[in-house]
PDB file of C-alpha atoms in Angstrom:
ATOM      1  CA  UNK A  30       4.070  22.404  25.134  1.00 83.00           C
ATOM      2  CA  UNK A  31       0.608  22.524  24.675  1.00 96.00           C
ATOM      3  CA  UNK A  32      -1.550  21.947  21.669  1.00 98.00           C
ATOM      4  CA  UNK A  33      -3.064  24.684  20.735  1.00 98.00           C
ATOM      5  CA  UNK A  34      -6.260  23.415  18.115  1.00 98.00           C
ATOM      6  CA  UNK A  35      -7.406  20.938  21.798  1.00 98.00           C
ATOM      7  CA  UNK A  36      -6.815  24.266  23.872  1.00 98.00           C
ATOM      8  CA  UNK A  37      -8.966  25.548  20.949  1.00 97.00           C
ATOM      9  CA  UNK A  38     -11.786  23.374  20.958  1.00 97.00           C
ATOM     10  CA  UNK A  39     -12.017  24.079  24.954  1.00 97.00           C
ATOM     11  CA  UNK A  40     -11.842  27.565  25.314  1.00 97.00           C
ATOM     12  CA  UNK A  41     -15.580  28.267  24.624  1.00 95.00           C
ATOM     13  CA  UNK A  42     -16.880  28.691  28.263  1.00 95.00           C
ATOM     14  CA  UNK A  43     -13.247  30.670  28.773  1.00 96.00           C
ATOM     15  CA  UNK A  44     -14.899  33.142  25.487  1.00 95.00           C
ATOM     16  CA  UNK A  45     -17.773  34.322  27.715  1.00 93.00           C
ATOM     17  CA  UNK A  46     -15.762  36.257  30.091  1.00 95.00           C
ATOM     18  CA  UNK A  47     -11.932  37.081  27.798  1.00 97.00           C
ATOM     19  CA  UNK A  48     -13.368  37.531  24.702  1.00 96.00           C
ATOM     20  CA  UNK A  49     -13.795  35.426  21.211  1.00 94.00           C
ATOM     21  CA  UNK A  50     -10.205  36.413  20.572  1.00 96.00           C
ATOM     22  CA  UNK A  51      -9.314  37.035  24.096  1.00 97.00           C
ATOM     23  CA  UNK A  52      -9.133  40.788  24.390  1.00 97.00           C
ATOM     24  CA  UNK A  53     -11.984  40.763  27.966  1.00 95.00           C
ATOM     25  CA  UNK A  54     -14.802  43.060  27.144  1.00 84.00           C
ATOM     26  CA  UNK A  55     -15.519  43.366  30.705  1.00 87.00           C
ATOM     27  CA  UNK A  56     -13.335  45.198  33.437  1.00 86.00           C
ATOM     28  CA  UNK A  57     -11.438  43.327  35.558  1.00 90.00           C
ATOM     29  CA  UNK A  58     -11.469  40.763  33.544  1.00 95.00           C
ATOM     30  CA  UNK A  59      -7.647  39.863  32.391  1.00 97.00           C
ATOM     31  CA  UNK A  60      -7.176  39.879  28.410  1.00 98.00           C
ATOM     32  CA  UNK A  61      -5.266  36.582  27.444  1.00 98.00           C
ATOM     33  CA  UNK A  62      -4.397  36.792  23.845  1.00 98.00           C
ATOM     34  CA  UNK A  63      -0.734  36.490  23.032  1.00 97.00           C
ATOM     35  CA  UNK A  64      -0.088  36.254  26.884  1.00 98.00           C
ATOM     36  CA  UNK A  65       3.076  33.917  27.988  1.00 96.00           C
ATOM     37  CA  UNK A  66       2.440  30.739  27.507  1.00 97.00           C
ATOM     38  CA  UNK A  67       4.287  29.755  30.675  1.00 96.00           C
ATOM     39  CA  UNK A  68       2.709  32.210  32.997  1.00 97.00           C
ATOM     40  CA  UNK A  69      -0.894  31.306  31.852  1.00 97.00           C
ATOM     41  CA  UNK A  70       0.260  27.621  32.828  1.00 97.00           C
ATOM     42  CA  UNK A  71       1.346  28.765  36.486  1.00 96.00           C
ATOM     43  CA  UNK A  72      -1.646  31.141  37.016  1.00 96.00           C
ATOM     44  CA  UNK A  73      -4.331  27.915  35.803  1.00 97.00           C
ATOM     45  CA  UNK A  74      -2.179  26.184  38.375  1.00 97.00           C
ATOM     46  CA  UNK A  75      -2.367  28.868  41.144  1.00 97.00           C
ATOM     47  CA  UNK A  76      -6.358  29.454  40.093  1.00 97.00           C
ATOM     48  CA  UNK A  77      -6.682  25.144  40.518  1.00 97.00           C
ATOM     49  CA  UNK A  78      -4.953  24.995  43.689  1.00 97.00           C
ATOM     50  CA  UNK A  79      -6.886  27.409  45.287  1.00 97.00           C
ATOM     51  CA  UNK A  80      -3.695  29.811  45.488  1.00 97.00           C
ATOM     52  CA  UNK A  81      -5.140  32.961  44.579  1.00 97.00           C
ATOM     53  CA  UNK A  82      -8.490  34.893  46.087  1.00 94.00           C
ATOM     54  CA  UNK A  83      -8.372  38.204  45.442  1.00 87.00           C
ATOM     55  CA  UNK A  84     -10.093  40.199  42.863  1.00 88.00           C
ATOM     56  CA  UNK A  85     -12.611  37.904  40.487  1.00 91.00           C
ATOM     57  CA  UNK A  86     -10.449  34.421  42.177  1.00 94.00           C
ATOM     58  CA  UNK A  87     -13.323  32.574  43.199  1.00 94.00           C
ATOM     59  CA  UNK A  88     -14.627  32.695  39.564  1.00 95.00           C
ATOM     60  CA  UNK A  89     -11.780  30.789  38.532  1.00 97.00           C
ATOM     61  CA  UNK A  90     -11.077  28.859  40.806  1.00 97.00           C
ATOM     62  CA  UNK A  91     -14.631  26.926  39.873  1.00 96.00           C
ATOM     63  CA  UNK A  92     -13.133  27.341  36.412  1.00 96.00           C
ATOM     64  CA  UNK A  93     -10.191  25.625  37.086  1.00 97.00           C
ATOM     65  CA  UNK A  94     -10.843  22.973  39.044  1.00 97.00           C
ATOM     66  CA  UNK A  95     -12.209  20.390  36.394  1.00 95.00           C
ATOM     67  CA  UNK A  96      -9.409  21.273  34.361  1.00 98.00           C
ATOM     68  CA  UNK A  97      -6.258  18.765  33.788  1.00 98.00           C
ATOM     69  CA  UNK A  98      -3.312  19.392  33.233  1.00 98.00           C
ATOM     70  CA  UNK A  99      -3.050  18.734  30.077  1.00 98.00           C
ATOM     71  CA  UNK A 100      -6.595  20.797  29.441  1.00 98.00           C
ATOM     72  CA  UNK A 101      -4.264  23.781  31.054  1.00 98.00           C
ATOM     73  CA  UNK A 102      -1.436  23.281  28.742  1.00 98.00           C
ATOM     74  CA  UNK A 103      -3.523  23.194  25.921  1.00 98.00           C
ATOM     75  CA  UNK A 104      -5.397  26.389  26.985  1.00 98.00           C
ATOM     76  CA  UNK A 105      -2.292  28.372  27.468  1.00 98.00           C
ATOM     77  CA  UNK A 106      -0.708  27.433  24.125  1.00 98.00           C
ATOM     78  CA  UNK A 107      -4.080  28.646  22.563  1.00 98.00           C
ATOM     79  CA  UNK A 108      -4.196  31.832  24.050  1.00 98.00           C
ATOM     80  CA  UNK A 109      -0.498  32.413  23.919  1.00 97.00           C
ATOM     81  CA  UNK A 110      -0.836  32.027  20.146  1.00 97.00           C
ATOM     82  CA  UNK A 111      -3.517  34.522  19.664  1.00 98.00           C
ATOM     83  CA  UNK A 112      -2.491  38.345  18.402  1.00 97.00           C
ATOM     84  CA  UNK A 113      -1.911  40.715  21.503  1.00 96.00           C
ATOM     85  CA  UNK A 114      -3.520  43.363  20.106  1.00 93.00           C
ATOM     86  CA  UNK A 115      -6.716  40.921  19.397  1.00 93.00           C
ATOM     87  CA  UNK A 116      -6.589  40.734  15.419  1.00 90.00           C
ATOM     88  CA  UNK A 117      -7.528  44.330  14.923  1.00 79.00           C
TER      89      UNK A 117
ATOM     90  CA  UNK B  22      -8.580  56.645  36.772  1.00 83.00           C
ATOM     91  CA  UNK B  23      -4.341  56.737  37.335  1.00 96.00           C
ATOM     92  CA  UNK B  24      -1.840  59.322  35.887  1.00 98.00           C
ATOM     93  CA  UNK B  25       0.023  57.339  33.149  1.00 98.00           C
ATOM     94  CA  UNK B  26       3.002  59.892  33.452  1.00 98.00           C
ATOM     95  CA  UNK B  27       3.487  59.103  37.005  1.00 98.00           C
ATOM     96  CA  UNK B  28       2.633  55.095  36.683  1.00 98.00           C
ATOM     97  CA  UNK B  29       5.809  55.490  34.031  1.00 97.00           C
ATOM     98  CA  UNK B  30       8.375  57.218  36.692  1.00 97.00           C
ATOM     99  CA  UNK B  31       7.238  54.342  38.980  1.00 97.00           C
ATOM    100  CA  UNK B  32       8.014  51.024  36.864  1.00 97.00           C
ATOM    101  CA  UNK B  33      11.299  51.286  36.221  1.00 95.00           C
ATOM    102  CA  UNK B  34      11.597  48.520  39.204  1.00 95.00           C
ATOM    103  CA  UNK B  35       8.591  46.335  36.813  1.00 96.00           C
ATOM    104  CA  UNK B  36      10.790  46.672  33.632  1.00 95.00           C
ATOM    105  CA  UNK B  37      13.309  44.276  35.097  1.00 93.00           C
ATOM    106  CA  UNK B  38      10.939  41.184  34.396  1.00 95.00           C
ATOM    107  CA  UNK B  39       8.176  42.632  32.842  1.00 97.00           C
ATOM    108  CA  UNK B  40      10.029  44.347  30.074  1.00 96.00           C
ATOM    109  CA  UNK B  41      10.793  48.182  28.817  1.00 94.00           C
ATOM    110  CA  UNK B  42       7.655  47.983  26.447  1.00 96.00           C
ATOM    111  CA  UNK B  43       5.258  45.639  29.195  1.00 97.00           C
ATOM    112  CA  UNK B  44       6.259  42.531  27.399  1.00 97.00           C
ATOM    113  CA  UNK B  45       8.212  40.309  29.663  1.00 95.00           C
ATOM    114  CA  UNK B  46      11.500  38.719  28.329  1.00 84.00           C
ATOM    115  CA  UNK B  47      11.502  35.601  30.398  1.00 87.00           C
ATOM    116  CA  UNK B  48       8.748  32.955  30.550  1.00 86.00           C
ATOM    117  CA  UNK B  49       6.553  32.507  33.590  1.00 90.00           C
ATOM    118  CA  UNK B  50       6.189  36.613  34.085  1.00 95.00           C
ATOM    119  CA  UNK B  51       3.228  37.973  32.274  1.00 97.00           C
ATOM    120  CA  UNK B  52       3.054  40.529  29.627  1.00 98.00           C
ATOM    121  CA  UNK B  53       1.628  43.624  31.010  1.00 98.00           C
ATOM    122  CA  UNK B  54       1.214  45.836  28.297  1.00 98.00           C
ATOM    123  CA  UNK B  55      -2.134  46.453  27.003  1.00 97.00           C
ATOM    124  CA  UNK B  56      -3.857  44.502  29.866  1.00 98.00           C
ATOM    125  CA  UNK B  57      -6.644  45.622  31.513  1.00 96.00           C
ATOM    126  CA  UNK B  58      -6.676  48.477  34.075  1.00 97.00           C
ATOM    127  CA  UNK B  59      -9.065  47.216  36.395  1.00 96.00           C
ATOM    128  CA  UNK B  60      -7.578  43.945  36.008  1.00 97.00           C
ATOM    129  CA  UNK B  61      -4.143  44.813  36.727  1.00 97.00           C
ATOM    130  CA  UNK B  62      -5.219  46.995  39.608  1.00 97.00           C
ATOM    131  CA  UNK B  63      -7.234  44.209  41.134  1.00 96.00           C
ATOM    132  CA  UNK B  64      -4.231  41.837  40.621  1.00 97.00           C
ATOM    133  CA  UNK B  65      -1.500  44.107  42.279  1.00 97.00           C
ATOM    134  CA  UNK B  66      -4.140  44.567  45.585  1.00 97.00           C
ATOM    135  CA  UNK B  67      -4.040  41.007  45.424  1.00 97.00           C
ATOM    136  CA  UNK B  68      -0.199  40.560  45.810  1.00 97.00           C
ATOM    137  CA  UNK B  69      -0.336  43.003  47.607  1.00 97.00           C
ATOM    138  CA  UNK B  70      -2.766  41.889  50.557  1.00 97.00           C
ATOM    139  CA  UNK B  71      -0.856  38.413  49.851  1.00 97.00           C
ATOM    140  CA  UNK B  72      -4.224  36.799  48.122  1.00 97.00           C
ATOM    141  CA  UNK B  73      -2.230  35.366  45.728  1.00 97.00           C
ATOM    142  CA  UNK B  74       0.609  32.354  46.151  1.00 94.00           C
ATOM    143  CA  UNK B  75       0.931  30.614  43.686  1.00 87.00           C
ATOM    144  CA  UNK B  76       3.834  30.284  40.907  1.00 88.00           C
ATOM    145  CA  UNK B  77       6.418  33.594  41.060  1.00 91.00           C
ATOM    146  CA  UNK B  78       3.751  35.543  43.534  1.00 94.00           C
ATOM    147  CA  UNK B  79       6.083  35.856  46.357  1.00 94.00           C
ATOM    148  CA  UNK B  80       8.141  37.963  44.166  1.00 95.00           C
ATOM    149  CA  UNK B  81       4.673  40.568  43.467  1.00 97.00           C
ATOM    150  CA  UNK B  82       3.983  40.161  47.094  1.00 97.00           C
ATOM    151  CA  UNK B  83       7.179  41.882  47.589  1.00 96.00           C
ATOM    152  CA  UNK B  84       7.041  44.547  44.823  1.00 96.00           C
ATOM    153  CA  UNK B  85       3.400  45.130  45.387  1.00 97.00           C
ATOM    154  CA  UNK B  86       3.920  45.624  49.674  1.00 97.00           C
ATOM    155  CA  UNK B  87       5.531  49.003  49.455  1.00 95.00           C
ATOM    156  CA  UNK B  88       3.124  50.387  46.606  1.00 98.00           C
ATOM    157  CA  UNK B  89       0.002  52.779  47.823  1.00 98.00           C
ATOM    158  CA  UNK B  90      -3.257  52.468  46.070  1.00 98.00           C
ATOM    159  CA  UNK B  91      -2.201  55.657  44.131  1.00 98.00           C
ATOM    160  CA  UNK B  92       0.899  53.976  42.961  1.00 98.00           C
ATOM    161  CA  UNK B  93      -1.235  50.915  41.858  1.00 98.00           C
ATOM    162  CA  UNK B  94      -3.661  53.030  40.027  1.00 98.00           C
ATOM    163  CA  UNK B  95      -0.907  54.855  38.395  1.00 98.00           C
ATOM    164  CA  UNK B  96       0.853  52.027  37.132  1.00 98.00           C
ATOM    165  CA  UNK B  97      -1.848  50.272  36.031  1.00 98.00           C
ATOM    166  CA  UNK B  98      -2.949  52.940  33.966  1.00 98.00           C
ATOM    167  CA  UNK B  99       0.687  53.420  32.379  1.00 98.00           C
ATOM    168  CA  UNK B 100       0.915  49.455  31.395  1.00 98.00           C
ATOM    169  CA  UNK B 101      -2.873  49.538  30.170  1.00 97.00           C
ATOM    170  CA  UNK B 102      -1.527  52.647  28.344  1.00 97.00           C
ATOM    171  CA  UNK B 103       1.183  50.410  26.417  1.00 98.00           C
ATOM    172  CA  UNK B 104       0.390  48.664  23.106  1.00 97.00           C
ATOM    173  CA  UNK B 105      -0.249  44.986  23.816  1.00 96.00           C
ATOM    174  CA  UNK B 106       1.799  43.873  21.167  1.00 93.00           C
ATOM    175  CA  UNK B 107       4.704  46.085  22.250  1.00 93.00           C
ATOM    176  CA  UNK B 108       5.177  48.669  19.599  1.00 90.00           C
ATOM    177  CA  UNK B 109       6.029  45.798  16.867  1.00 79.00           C
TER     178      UNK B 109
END
Protein backbone atom coordinates (compact mmCIF):
# COMPACT_ATOMS: atom_id res chain seq x y z
CA UNK A 1 0.00 0.00 0.00
CA UNK A 2 0.81 3.37 -0.49
CA UNK A 3 1.98 6.03 1.86
CA UNK A 4 -0.24 8.40 2.20
CA UNK A 5 1.87 11.74 3.95
CA UNK A 6 4.51 11.16 0.24
CA UNK A 7 1.11 10.91 -1.79
CA UNK A 8 0.49 14.03 0.38
CA UNK A 9 3.33 16.08 -0.26
CA UNK A 10 2.65 15.39 -4.20
CA UNK A 11 -0.77 16.04 -4.70
CA UNK A 12 -0.44 19.87 -5.07
CA UNK A 13 -0.57 20.20 -8.95
CA UNK A 14 -3.45 17.20 -8.58
CA UNK A 15 -5.34 20.27 -6.00
CA UNK A 16 -5.75 22.63 -8.98
CA UNK A 17 -8.19 20.62 -10.84
CA UNK A 18 -9.96 17.91 -7.66
CA UNK A 19 -9.96 20.20 -5.09
CA UNK A 20 -7.76 21.00 -1.72
CA UNK A 21 -9.65 18.10 -0.21
CA UNK A 22 -10.55 16.48 -3.40
CA UNK A 23 -14.22 17.20 -3.84
CA UNK A 24 -13.50 18.87 -8.04
CA UNK A 25 -14.95 22.30 -8.13
CA UNK A 26 -15.12 22.07 -11.77
CA UNK A 27 -17.51 19.78 -13.92
CA UNK A 28 -16.24 16.96 -15.35
CA UNK A 29 -13.73 16.87 -13.27
CA UNK A 30 -13.85 13.41 -11.09
CA UNK A 31 -13.93 14.06 -7.14
CA UNK A 32 -11.24 11.70 -5.51
CA UNK A 33 -11.61 11.92 -1.83
CA UNK A 34 -12.28 8.67 -0.06
CA UNK A 35 -12.28 6.97 -3.58
CA UNK A 36 -10.88 3.13 -3.67
CA UNK A 37 -7.64 3.03 -3.19
CA UNK A 38 -7.24 0.20 -5.69
CA UNK A 39 -9.22 1.67 -8.49
CA UNK A 40 -7.38 5.08 -8.29
CA UNK A 41 -4.15 2.79 -8.71
CA UNK A 42 -5.60 1.09 -12.01
CA UNK A 43 -7.10 4.33 -13.45
CA UNK A 44 -3.26 6.32 -12.82
CA UNK A 45 -2.21 3.17 -14.62
CA UNK A 46 -4.79 3.29 -17.49
CA UNK A 47 -4.28 7.43 -17.57
CA UNK A 48 -0.05 6.50 -17.82
CA UNK A 49 -0.41 3.99 -20.40
CA UNK A 50 -2.25 5.98 -22.59
CA UNK A 51 -5.42 3.58 -22.07
CA UNK A 52 -8.06 5.99 -21.76
CA UNK A 53 -9.06 9.18 -24.22
CA UNK A 54 -12.27 10.11 -23.75
CA UNK A 55 -13.70 12.92 -21.84
CA UNK A 56 -10.78 15.30 -20.09
CA UNK A 57 -8.02 11.94 -20.95
CA UNK A 58 -5.50 13.85 -22.59
CA UNK A 59 -5.21 16.07 -19.45
CA UNK A 60 -4.11 13.22 -17.59
CA UNK A 61 -2.47 11.45 -19.48
CA UNK A 62 0.35 14.50 -19.42
CA UNK A 63 -0.39 14.16 -15.71
CA UNK A 64 0.47 10.81 -15.48
CA UNK A 65 3.17 10.19 -17.39
CA UNK A 66 6.07 11.51 -15.05
CA UNK A 67 4.51 9.69 -12.40
CA UNK A 68 6.10 6.28 -10.87
CA UNK A 69 4.73 3.86 -9.59
CA UNK A 70 5.34 4.31 -6.44
CA UNK A 71 4.30 8.30 -6.89
CA UNK A 72 0.78 6.47 -7.99
CA UNK A 73 0.55 4.35 -4.99
CA UNK A 74 1.24 7.03 -2.82
CA UNK A 75 -1.37 9.30 -4.53
CA UNK A 76 -4.11 6.81 -4.28
CA UNK A 77 -3.57 6.01 -0.59
CA UNK A 78 -3.82 9.87 -0.05
CA UNK A 79 -6.88 10.40 -1.69
CA UNK A 80 -8.42 7.16 -0.62
CA UNK A 81 -7.90 8.40 2.95
CA UNK A 82 -9.59 11.66 2.56
CA UNK A 83 -13.52 12.04 3.82
CA UNK A 84 -16.01 11.27 0.86
CA UNK A 85 -18.12 13.83 1.63
CA UNK A 86 -14.91 16.35 1.60
CA UNK A 87 -14.69 17.27 5.47
CA UNK A 88 -17.90 19.20 5.49
CA UNK B 1 -29.86 17.43 -16.51
CA UNK B 2 -31.08 13.37 -15.93
CA UNK B 3 -34.21 12.12 -14.02
CA UNK B 4 -32.74 10.62 -10.77
CA UNK B 5 -36.00 8.44 -10.42
CA UNK B 6 -35.42 6.82 -13.66
CA UNK B 7 -31.33 6.66 -13.35
CA UNK B 8 -32.51 4.54 -9.98
CA UNK B 9 -34.89 1.89 -11.95
CA UNK B 10 -31.86 1.58 -14.29
CA UNK B 11 -28.83 0.57 -11.86
CA UNK B 12 -29.94 -2.23 -10.39
CA UNK B 13 -27.40 -4.03 -13.02
CA UNK B 14 -24.46 -1.16 -11.39
CA UNK B 15 -25.32 -2.25 -7.77
CA UNK B 16 -23.70 -5.60 -8.37
CA UNK B 17 -20.08 -4.02 -8.15
CA UNK B 18 -20.72 -0.66 -7.47
CA UNK B 19 -22.81 -1.18 -4.41
CA UNK B 20 -26.69 -0.55 -3.22
CA UNK B 21 -25.63 2.95 -1.76
CA UNK B 22 -22.78 3.81 -4.91
CA UNK B 23 -20.02 2.57 -2.74
CA UNK B 24 -18.43 -0.43 -4.27
CA UNK B 25 -17.75 -3.53 -2.02
CA UNK B 26 -14.78 -4.90 -3.84
CA UNK B 27 -11.50 -3.07 -4.57
CA UNK B 28 -10.54 -1.98 -8.05
CA UNK B 29 -14.41 -0.72 -8.86
CA UNK B 30 -14.90 2.87 -7.98
CA UNK B 31 -17.28 4.42 -5.62
CA UNK B 32 -19.91 6.16 -7.51
CA UNK B 33 -21.89 7.86 -5.14
CA UNK B 34 -21.58 11.47 -4.82
CA UNK B 35 -19.29 11.79 -7.92
CA UNK B 36 -19.65 14.21 -10.31
CA UNK B 37 -22.44 14.28 -12.95
CA UNK B 38 -20.63 15.54 -15.74
CA UNK B 39 -17.86 13.42 -14.79
CA UNK B 40 -19.62 10.27 -14.62
CA UNK B 41 -21.49 11.05 -17.80
CA UNK B 42 -18.29 11.78 -19.64
CA UNK B 43 -16.79 8.52 -18.22
CA UNK B 44 -19.73 6.13 -19.21
CA UNK B 45 -19.53 7.79 -23.12
CA UNK B 46 -16.12 6.82 -22.74
CA UNK B 47 -16.71 3.04 -22.06
CA UNK B 48 -19.06 3.31 -23.97
CA UNK B 49 -17.39 4.48 -27.39
CA UNK B 50 -14.53 2.00 -26.01
CA UNK B 51 -12.06 5.17 -25.15
CA UNK B 52 -11.17 3.60 -22.23
CA UNK B 53 -9.02 0.07 -21.71
CA UNK B 54 -7.39 -0.01 -19.15
CA UNK B 55 -7.79 -2.03 -15.69
CA UNK B 56 -11.67 -3.60 -15.34
CA UNK B 57 -12.88 -1.30 -18.54
CA UNK B 58 -13.85 -4.15 -20.65
CA UNK B 59 -16.39 -4.91 -18.11
CA UNK B 60 -17.97 -0.84 -18.51
CA UNK B 61 -17.46 -1.29 -22.16
CA UNK B 62 -19.97 -3.94 -21.89
CA UNK B 63 -22.46 -2.37 -19.41
CA UNK B 64 -22.07 1.01 -20.96
CA UNK B 65 -22.75 -0.51 -24.97
CA UNK B 66 -26.43 -1.07 -24.53
CA UNK B 67 -27.08 2.29 -22.50
CA UNK B 68 -28.58 5.47 -24.64
CA UNK B 69 -27.39 8.89 -23.80
CA UNK B 70 -30.71 9.26 -21.84
CA UNK B 71 -29.89 6.27 -19.79
CA UNK B 72 -26.36 7.76 -19.13
CA UNK B 73 -27.73 11.05 -18.13
CA UNK B 74 -30.19 9.42 -15.93
CA UNK B 75 -27.91 7.40 -14.08
CA UNK B 76 -25.48 9.74 -13.65
CA UNK B 77 -27.73 12.02 -12.10
CA UNK B 78 -29.13 9.20 -9.63
CA UNK B 79 -25.35 8.23 -8.40
CA UNK B 80 -24.41 12.10 -8.24
CA UNK B 81 -27.73 12.15 -6.30
CA UNK B 82 -26.26 9.58 -3.59
CA UNK B 83 -24.31 10.76 -0.52
CA UNK B 84 -20.61 10.21 -1.17
CA UNK B 85 -20.03 8.74 1.99
CA UNK B 86 -22.95 6.33 1.60
CA UNK B 87 -25.53 7.28 4.13
CA UNK B 88 -22.94 6.49 7.15
Amino acid sequence: AGDVEAGKKKAGVCAACHGQNGIAQIPGYPNLAGQNEAYLVSSLKAYKNKQRSGGQAPVMQGQAAGLSDEDIANLAAYYASLPADGGK
